[in-house]
Amino acid sequence: MRLDVVTIFPEYLDPLRHALLGRAIERGILEVGVHNLRDWAHDVHKSVDDTPFGGGPGMVMKPEVWGPALDDVVALTGPAAADGVLDSALPHVPATVPEQVSAQDRGEDAAAASDGDRRPVLVVPTPGGAPFTQDTAQRWSGEDRLVFACGRYEGIDQRVFDDAAQRYRVEEVSLGDYVLIGGEVAVLVMAEAVVRLIPGVLGNRRSHEEDSFQDGLLEGPAYTKPRVWRDLEVPAVLTSGDHGKVDRWRRDQALLRTARQRPDLIEAARARGDLDRQDLGVLGE
Ligand code: 6SD
């Protein structure tokens, strides 16, 4: 997969080089290009914004700057050609087997992932977008290319997205019901959520199959050694060696935590028919 980010604050995206994403880059699973929007500005001041039509406070990002930037990023031409793929912060480890895994190699029907439409997805973080969820992350993890457009000020001229729809599948997304000052932090969050789902990025394949949200419930508490710490004991079932009992206890804890923190998720699980009589019994108590 290749991720590109267009921003007026490229340094904000430095964390993409670290830890999980850095390792994916090292292994050749991921390429990341970060592009400074001002490279496409026309004037000596490198201005990227202007006053809004119709009046009102703040500034709107200019279409004549964003348009050519997105054209170059899709084609990796102009300034975008020079914006080298980020190097990871990790020491270089020669890859034994490059783990470049495409949607097809994973045995997925490419058409199922995107209806056969291989145009890159243009992701636009905005409080007015559709909610970004685990399902979104799952869907994007099968893409070859994701391009993120980071707005600042009052956002980007709408015509940029109307026009970009010829070359991109445009998706406006929101992380949640709160207002950030730009799209950069949202991109870091989304990139991490997506990249960790690419096969070969997490060491243990099972580790994300059991995640919170993967089955629509929150995960219960976790414990490690020592068995007693500051007079607090690990629940006895976890040290019993009875795997059946452990699984049932974990399911119960997940149900109870979800009912407490996110009753909406319990309702959704009930509506899908994902709760059996035992589950409903635990919730009823
Ligand atoms: C001006 C932005 C871009 C401003 C945002 C996204 C979410 N969920 N909250 N805030 C946001 C994104 C705000 O550019």
GROMACS .gro file of C-alpha atoms and ligand atoms in nm:
model
  299
    1MET     CA    1   0.000   0.000   0.000
    2ARG     CA    2   0.109   0.358  -0.063
    3LEU     CA    3  -0.013   0.646   0.156
    4ASP     CA    4   0.026   1.009   0.046
    5VAL     CA    5  -0.051   1.307   0.264
    6VAL     CA    6  -0.088   1.666   0.141
    7THR     CA    7  -0.052   1.924   0.419
    8ILE     CA    8   0.089   2.267   0.500
    9PHE     CA    9   0.256   2.109   0.807
   10PRO     CA   10   0.456   1.811   0.676
   11GLU     CA   11   0.645   1.779   1.008
   12TYR     CA   12   0.315   1.690   1.178
   13LEU     CA   13   0.333   1.361   0.992
   14ASP     CA   14   0.678   1.265   1.123
   15PRO     CA   15   0.526   1.008   1.362
   16LEU     CA   16   0.438   0.800   1.055
   17ARG     CA   17   0.805   0.696   1.050
   18HIS     CA   18   0.794   0.548   1.397
   19ALA     CA   19   0.705   0.214   1.550
   20LEU     CA   20   0.441   0.014   1.368
   21LEU     CA   21   0.430   0.221   1.051
   22GLY     CA   22   0.808   0.253   1.043
   23ARG     CA   23   0.837  -0.125   1.058
   24ALA     CA   24   0.586  -0.166   0.776
   25ILE     CA   25   0.794   0.077   0.568
   26GLU     CA   26   1.113  -0.117   0.649
   27ARG     CA   27   0.951  -0.440   0.539
   28GLY     CA   28   0.839  -0.296   0.207
   29ILE     CA   29   0.470  -0.340   0.294
   30LEU     CA   30   0.409   0.034   0.306
   31GLU     CA   31   0.527   0.345   0.122
   32VAL     CA   32   0.451   0.691   0.258
   33GLY     CA   33   0.484   1.023   0.073
   34VAL     CA   34   0.432   1.351   0.260
   35HIS     CA   35   0.382   1.659   0.041
   36ASN     CA   36   0.395   2.027   0.132
   37LEU     CA   37   0.096   2.200  -0.026
   38ARG     CA   38   0.295   2.524  -0.046
   39ASP     CA   39   0.510   2.363  -0.317
   40TRP     CA   40   0.208   2.419  -0.544
   41ALA     CA   41   0.149   2.783  -0.440
   42HIS     CA   42   0.181   3.042  -0.719
   43ASP     CA   43   0.307   3.356  -0.544
   44VAL     CA   44   0.618   3.456  -0.353
   45HIS     CA   45   0.425   3.439  -0.026
   46LYS     CA   46   0.328   3.078  -0.103
   47SER     CA   47  -0.031   3.159  -0.008
   48VAL     CA   48  -0.275   2.873   0.005
   49ASP     CA   49  -0.589   3.046   0.138
   50ASP     CA   50  -0.824   3.334   0.059
   51THR     CA   51  -1.133   3.503   0.201
   52PRO     CA   52  -1.464   3.313   0.177
   53PHE     CA   53  -1.725   3.403  -0.083
   54GLY     CA   54  -2.043   3.509   0.097
   55GLY     CA   55  -1.841   3.660   0.380
   56GLY     CA   56  -1.784   3.526   0.727
   57PRO     CA   57  -1.481   3.465   0.945
   58GLY     CA   58  -1.165   3.277   0.855
   59MET     CA   59  -1.009   3.171   0.528
   60VAL     CA   60  -1.075   2.896   0.275
   61MET     CA   61  -0.802   2.694   0.102
   62LYS     CA   62  -0.758   2.784  -0.265
   63PRO     CA   63  -0.866   2.549  -0.545
   64GLU     CA   64  -0.586   2.663  -0.781
   65VAL     CA   65  -0.331   2.530  -0.530
   66TRP     CA   66  -0.509   2.210  -0.423
   67GLY     CA   67  -0.611   2.107  -0.778
   68PRO     CA   68  -0.259   2.077  -0.925
   69ALA     CA   69  -0.129   1.927  -0.599
   70LEU     CA   70  -0.381   1.643  -0.614
   71ASP     CA   71  -0.317   1.596  -0.988
   72ASP     CA   72   0.058   1.559  -0.920
   73VAL     CA   73   0.013   1.332  -0.620
   74VAL     CA   74  -0.210   1.088  -0.811
   75ALA     CA   75   0.049   1.071  -1.093
   76LEU     CA   76   0.358   1.121  -0.869
   77THR     CA   77   0.470   1.400  -1.100
   78GLY     CA   78   0.597   1.756  -1.040
   79PRO     CA   79   0.688   1.835  -0.679
   80ALA     CA   80   0.520   1.509  -0.573
   81ALA     CA   81   0.779   1.306  -0.767
   82ALA     CA   82   1.056   1.451  -0.552
   83ASP     CA   83   0.879   1.398  -0.220
   84GLY     CA   84   1.067   1.084  -0.135
   85VAL     CA   85   0.904   0.806   0.047
   86LEU     CA   86   0.966   0.850   0.421
   87ASP     CA   87   1.256   0.657   0.565
   88SER     CA   88   1.175   0.475   0.881
   89ALA     CA   89   1.343   0.580   1.205
   90LEU     CA   90   1.442   0.218   1.261
   91PRO     CA   91   1.791   0.093   1.173
   92HIS     CA   92   1.780  -0.064   0.831
   93VAL     CA   93   1.714  -0.438   0.838
   94PRO     CA   94   1.759  -0.604   0.498
   95ALA     CA   95   1.429  -0.770   0.418
   96THR     CA   96   1.462  -1.145   0.378
   97VAL     CA   97   1.133  -1.180   0.193
   98PRO     CA   98   0.960  -0.862   0.074
   99GLU     CA   99   0.608  -0.890   0.211
  100GLN     CA  100   0.434  -0.683  -0.054
  101VAL     CA  101   0.083  -0.824  -0.030
  102SER     CA  102  -0.185  -0.696  -0.265
  103ALA     CA  103  -0.558  -0.748  -0.224
  104GLN     CA  104  -0.543  -1.011  -0.498
  105ASP     CA  105  -0.251  -1.195  -0.334
  106ARG     CA  106  -0.459  -1.218  -0.019
  107GLY     CA  107  -0.715  -1.408  -0.223
  108GLU     CA  108  -0.963  -1.122  -0.202
  109ASP     CA  109  -1.190  -1.049  -0.489
  110ALA     CA  110  -1.053  -0.710  -0.598
  111ALA     CA  111  -1.401  -0.619  -0.714
  112ALA     CA  112  -1.544  -0.691  -0.369
  113ALA     CA  113  -1.299  -0.450  -0.210
  114SER     CA  114  -1.387  -0.155  -0.433
  115ASP     CA  115  -1.629  -0.268  -0.703
  116GLY     CA  116  -1.332  -0.298  -0.942
  117ASP     CA  117  -1.265   0.075  -0.916
  118ARG     CA  118  -0.891   0.106  -0.867
  119ARG     CA  119  -0.882   0.487  -0.853
  120PRO     CA  120  -0.705   0.595  -0.533
  121VAL     CA  121  -0.925   0.688  -0.238
  122LEU     CA  122  -0.897   1.058  -0.153
  123VAL     CA  123  -0.960   1.083   0.220
  124VAL     CA  124  -1.074   1.422   0.348
  125PRO     CA  125  -1.091   1.454   0.727
  126THR     CA  126  -1.371   1.694   0.821
  127PRO     CA  127  -1.614   1.719   1.113
  128GLY     CA  128  -1.887   1.700   0.848
  129GLY     CA  129  -1.776   1.360   0.717
  130ALA     CA  130  -1.911   1.009   0.765
  131PRO     CA  131  -1.786   0.844   1.086
  132PHE     CA  132  -1.449   0.669   1.051
  133THR     CA  133  -1.492   0.326   1.212
  134GLN     CA  134  -1.318  -0.011   1.226
  135ASP     CA  135  -1.519  -0.106   0.916
  136THR     CA  136  -1.372   0.191   0.728
  137ALA     CA  137  -1.022   0.089   0.838
  138GLN     CA  138  -1.088  -0.271   0.726
  139ARG     CA  139  -1.214  -0.159   0.387
  140TRP     CA  140  -0.920   0.077   0.325
  141SER     CA  141  -0.664  -0.183   0.437
  142GLY     CA  142  -0.727  -0.359   0.103
  143GLU     CA  143  -0.653  -0.050  -0.108
  144ASP     CA  144  -0.335   0.000  -0.311
  145ARG     CA  145  -0.330   0.379  -0.263
  146LEU     CA  146  -0.479   0.620  -0.011
  147VAL     CA  147  -0.429   0.996  -0.046
  148PHE     CA  148  -0.511   1.218   0.253
  149ALA     CA  149  -0.594   1.588   0.204
  150CYS     CA  150  -0.535   1.787   0.524
  151GLY     CA  151  -0.744   2.101   0.550
  152ARG     CA  152  -0.665   2.400   0.772
  153TYR     CA  153  -0.855   2.726   0.838
  154GLU     CA  154  -1.223   2.695   0.737
  155GLY     CA  155  -1.148   2.402   0.505
  156ILE     CA  156  -1.087   2.350   0.133
  157ASP     CA  157  -1.292   2.500  -0.156
  158GLN     CA  158  -1.564   2.242  -0.231
  159ARG     CA  159  -1.487   2.242  -0.605
  160VAL     CA  160  -1.153   2.071  -0.534
  161PHE     CA  161  -1.344   1.757  -0.431
  162ASP     CA  162  -1.609   1.789  -0.702
  163ASP     CA  163  -1.323   1.797  -0.956
  164ALA     CA  164  -1.106   1.534  -0.785
  165ALA     CA  165  -1.396   1.287  -0.814
  166GLN     CA  166  -1.282   1.231  -1.177
  167ARG     CA  167  -0.952   1.079  -1.060
  168TYR     CA  168  -1.023   0.969  -0.705
  169ARG     CA  169  -1.293   0.801  -0.500
  170VAL     CA  170  -1.348   1.090  -0.259
  171GLU     CA  171  -1.444   1.004   0.101
  172GLU     CA  172  -1.512   1.275   0.359
  173VAL     CA  173  -1.467   1.124   0.706
  174SER     CA  174  -1.490   1.238   1.068
  175LEU     CA  175  -1.307   1.086   1.364
  176GLY     CA  176  -1.578   1.195   1.605
  177ASP     CA  177  -1.804   1.473   1.717
  178TYR     CA  178  -1.543   1.727   1.815
  179VAL     CA  179  -1.354   1.994   1.622
  180LEU     CA  180  -0.981   1.979   1.547
  181ILE     CA  181  -0.784   2.264   1.388
  182GLY     CA  182  -0.675   2.063   1.086
  183GLY     CA  183  -0.677   1.718   0.933
  184GLU     CA  184  -0.321   1.613   1.027
  185VAL     CA  185  -0.386   1.445   1.360
  186ALA     CA  186  -0.690   1.268   1.214
  187VAL     CA  187  -0.463   1.131   0.938
  188LEU     CA  188  -0.218   0.990   1.194
  189VAL     CA  189  -0.505   0.813   1.369
  190MET     CA  190  -0.654   0.673   1.049
  191ALA     CA  191  -0.318   0.565   0.905
  192GLU     CA  192  -0.240   0.366   1.219
  193ALA     CA  193  -0.585   0.204   1.228
  194VAL     CA  194  -0.555   0.101   0.860
  195VAL     CA  195  -0.191  -0.008   0.843
  196ARG     CA  196  -0.210  -0.239   1.145
  197LEU     CA  197  -0.475  -0.441   0.956
  198ILE     CA  198  -0.248  -0.510   0.657
  199PRO     CA  199  -0.133  -0.873   0.675
  200GLY     CA  200   0.230  -0.897   0.788
  201VAL     CA  201   0.228  -0.567   0.978
  202LEU     CA  202   0.130  -0.705   1.319
  203GLY     CA  203   0.340  -0.999   1.429
  204ASN     CA  204   0.056  -1.214   1.552
  205ARG     CA  205  -0.234  -1.250   1.307
  206ARG     CA  206  -0.479  -1.342   1.584
  207SER     CA  207  -0.403  -1.024   1.772
  208HIS     CA  208  -0.634  -0.809   1.564
  209GLU     CA  209  -0.898  -1.072   1.511
  210GLU     CA  210  -0.977  -1.041   1.881
  211ASP     CA  211  -0.971  -0.662   1.897
  212SER     CA  212  -1.235  -0.446   2.048
  213PHE     CA  213  -1.482  -0.366   1.767
  214GLN     CA  214  -1.379  -0.665   1.557
  215ASP     CA  215  -1.688  -0.848   1.690
  216GLY     CA  216  -1.878  -0.534   1.782
  217LEU     CA  217  -1.802  -0.558   2.157
  218LEU     CA  218  -1.540  -0.385   2.371
  219GLU     CA  219  -1.262  -0.600   2.515
  220GLY     CA  220  -1.263  -0.675   2.885
  221PRO     CA  221  -0.969  -0.622   3.126
  222ALA     CA  222  -0.624  -0.779   3.079
  223TYR     CA  223  -0.378  -0.901   3.344
  224THR     CA  224  -0.016  -1.014   3.355
  225LYS     CA  225   0.232  -1.131   3.621
  226PRO     CA  226   0.265  -1.105   3.918
  227ARG     CA  227  -0.050  -1.292   4.026
  228VAL     CA  228  -0.073  -1.067   4.335
  229TRP     CA  229   0.028  -0.702   4.316
  230ARG     CA  230  -0.028  -0.448   4.598
  231ASP     CA  231  -0.268  -0.700   4.755
  232LEU     CA  232  -0.472  -0.711   4.434
  233GLU     CA  233  -0.524  -1.062   4.291
  234VAL     CA  234  -0.569  -1.161   3.931
  235PRO     CA  235  -0.918  -1.317   3.884
  236ALA     CA  236  -0.877  -1.686   3.977
  237VAL     CA  237  -1.037  -1.812   3.655
  238LEU     CA  238  -0.742  -1.677   3.453
  239THR     CA  239  -0.495  -1.896   3.642
  240SER     CA  240  -0.724  -2.204   3.651
  241GLY     CA  241  -0.595  -2.353   3.324
  242ASP     CA  242  -0.957  -2.414   3.214
  243HIS     CA  243  -0.964  -2.254   2.867
  244GLY     CA  244  -1.339  -2.295   2.830
  245LYS     CA  245  -1.399  -2.110   3.154
  246VAL     CA  246  -1.147  -1.841   3.057
  247ASP     CA  247  -1.324  -1.784   2.723
  248ARG     CA  248  -1.664  -1.759   2.890
  249TRP     CA  249  -1.529  -1.520   3.156
  250ARG     CA  250  -1.373  -1.298   2.888
  251ARG     CA  251  -1.699  -1.293   2.693
  252ASP     CA  252  -1.890  -1.196   3.010
  253GLN     CA  253  -1.642  -0.917   3.087
  254ALA     CA  254  -1.668  -0.788   2.730
  255LEU     CA  255  -2.048  -0.787   2.749
  256LEU     CA  256  -2.052  -0.609   3.086
  257ARG     CA  257  -1.798  -0.346   2.985
  258THR     CA  258  -1.981  -0.283   2.659
  259ALA     CA  259  -2.317  -0.253   2.837
  260ARG     CA  260  -2.164  -0.001   3.079
  261GLN     CA  261  -1.962   0.211   2.830
  262ARG     CA  262  -2.144   0.165   2.500
  263PRO     CA  263  -2.504   0.045   2.540
  264ASP     CA  264  -2.556   0.136   2.172
  265LEU     CA  265  -2.314  -0.144   2.074
  266ILE     CA  266  -2.511  -0.398   2.281
  267GLU     CA  267  -2.829  -0.295   2.101
  268ALA     CA  268  -2.655  -0.331   1.764
  269ALA     CA  269  -2.520  -0.677   1.858
  270ARG     CA  270  -2.869  -0.781   1.973
  271ALA     CA  271  -3.019  -0.655   1.644
  272ARG     CA  272  -2.761  -0.858   1.444
  273GLY     CA  273  -2.851  -1.168   1.642
  274ASP     CA  274  -2.494  -1.190   1.780
  275LEU     CA  275  -2.604  -1.246   2.143
  276ASP     CA  276  -2.703  -1.598   2.251
  277ARG     CA  277  -2.912  -1.695   2.553
  278GLN     CA  278  -2.606  -1.713   2.778
  279ASP     CA  279  -2.501  -1.361   2.671
  280LEU     CA  280  -2.849  -1.224   2.734
  281GLY     CA  281  -2.850  -1.397   3.074
  282VAL     CA  282  -2.525  -1.223   3.175
  283LEU     CA  283  -2.663  -0.887   3.063
  284GLY     CA  284  -2.989  -0.947   3.246
  285GLU     CA  285  -2.819  -1.007   3.583
  2866SD     C1  286  -0.983   2.262   0.868
  2866SD     C2  287  -1.009   2.041   0.951
  2866SD     C3  288  -1.003   1.906   0.921
  2866SD     C4  289  -1.070   2.086   1.067
  2866SD     C5  290  -1.188   1.762   1.212
  2866SD     C6  291  -1.222   1.631   1.188
  2866SD     C7  292  -1.289   1.588   1.302
  2866SD     N1  293  -1.345   1.469   1.330
  2866SD     N2  294  -1.294   1.688   1.386
  2866SD     N3  295  -1.233   1.794   1.332
  2866SD     C8  296  -1.123   1.857   1.122
  2866SD     C9  297  -1.061   1.814   1.007
  2866SD    C10  298  -1.127   1.994   1.154
  2866SD     O1  299  -0.951   2.127   0.861
   0.00000   0.00000   0.00000
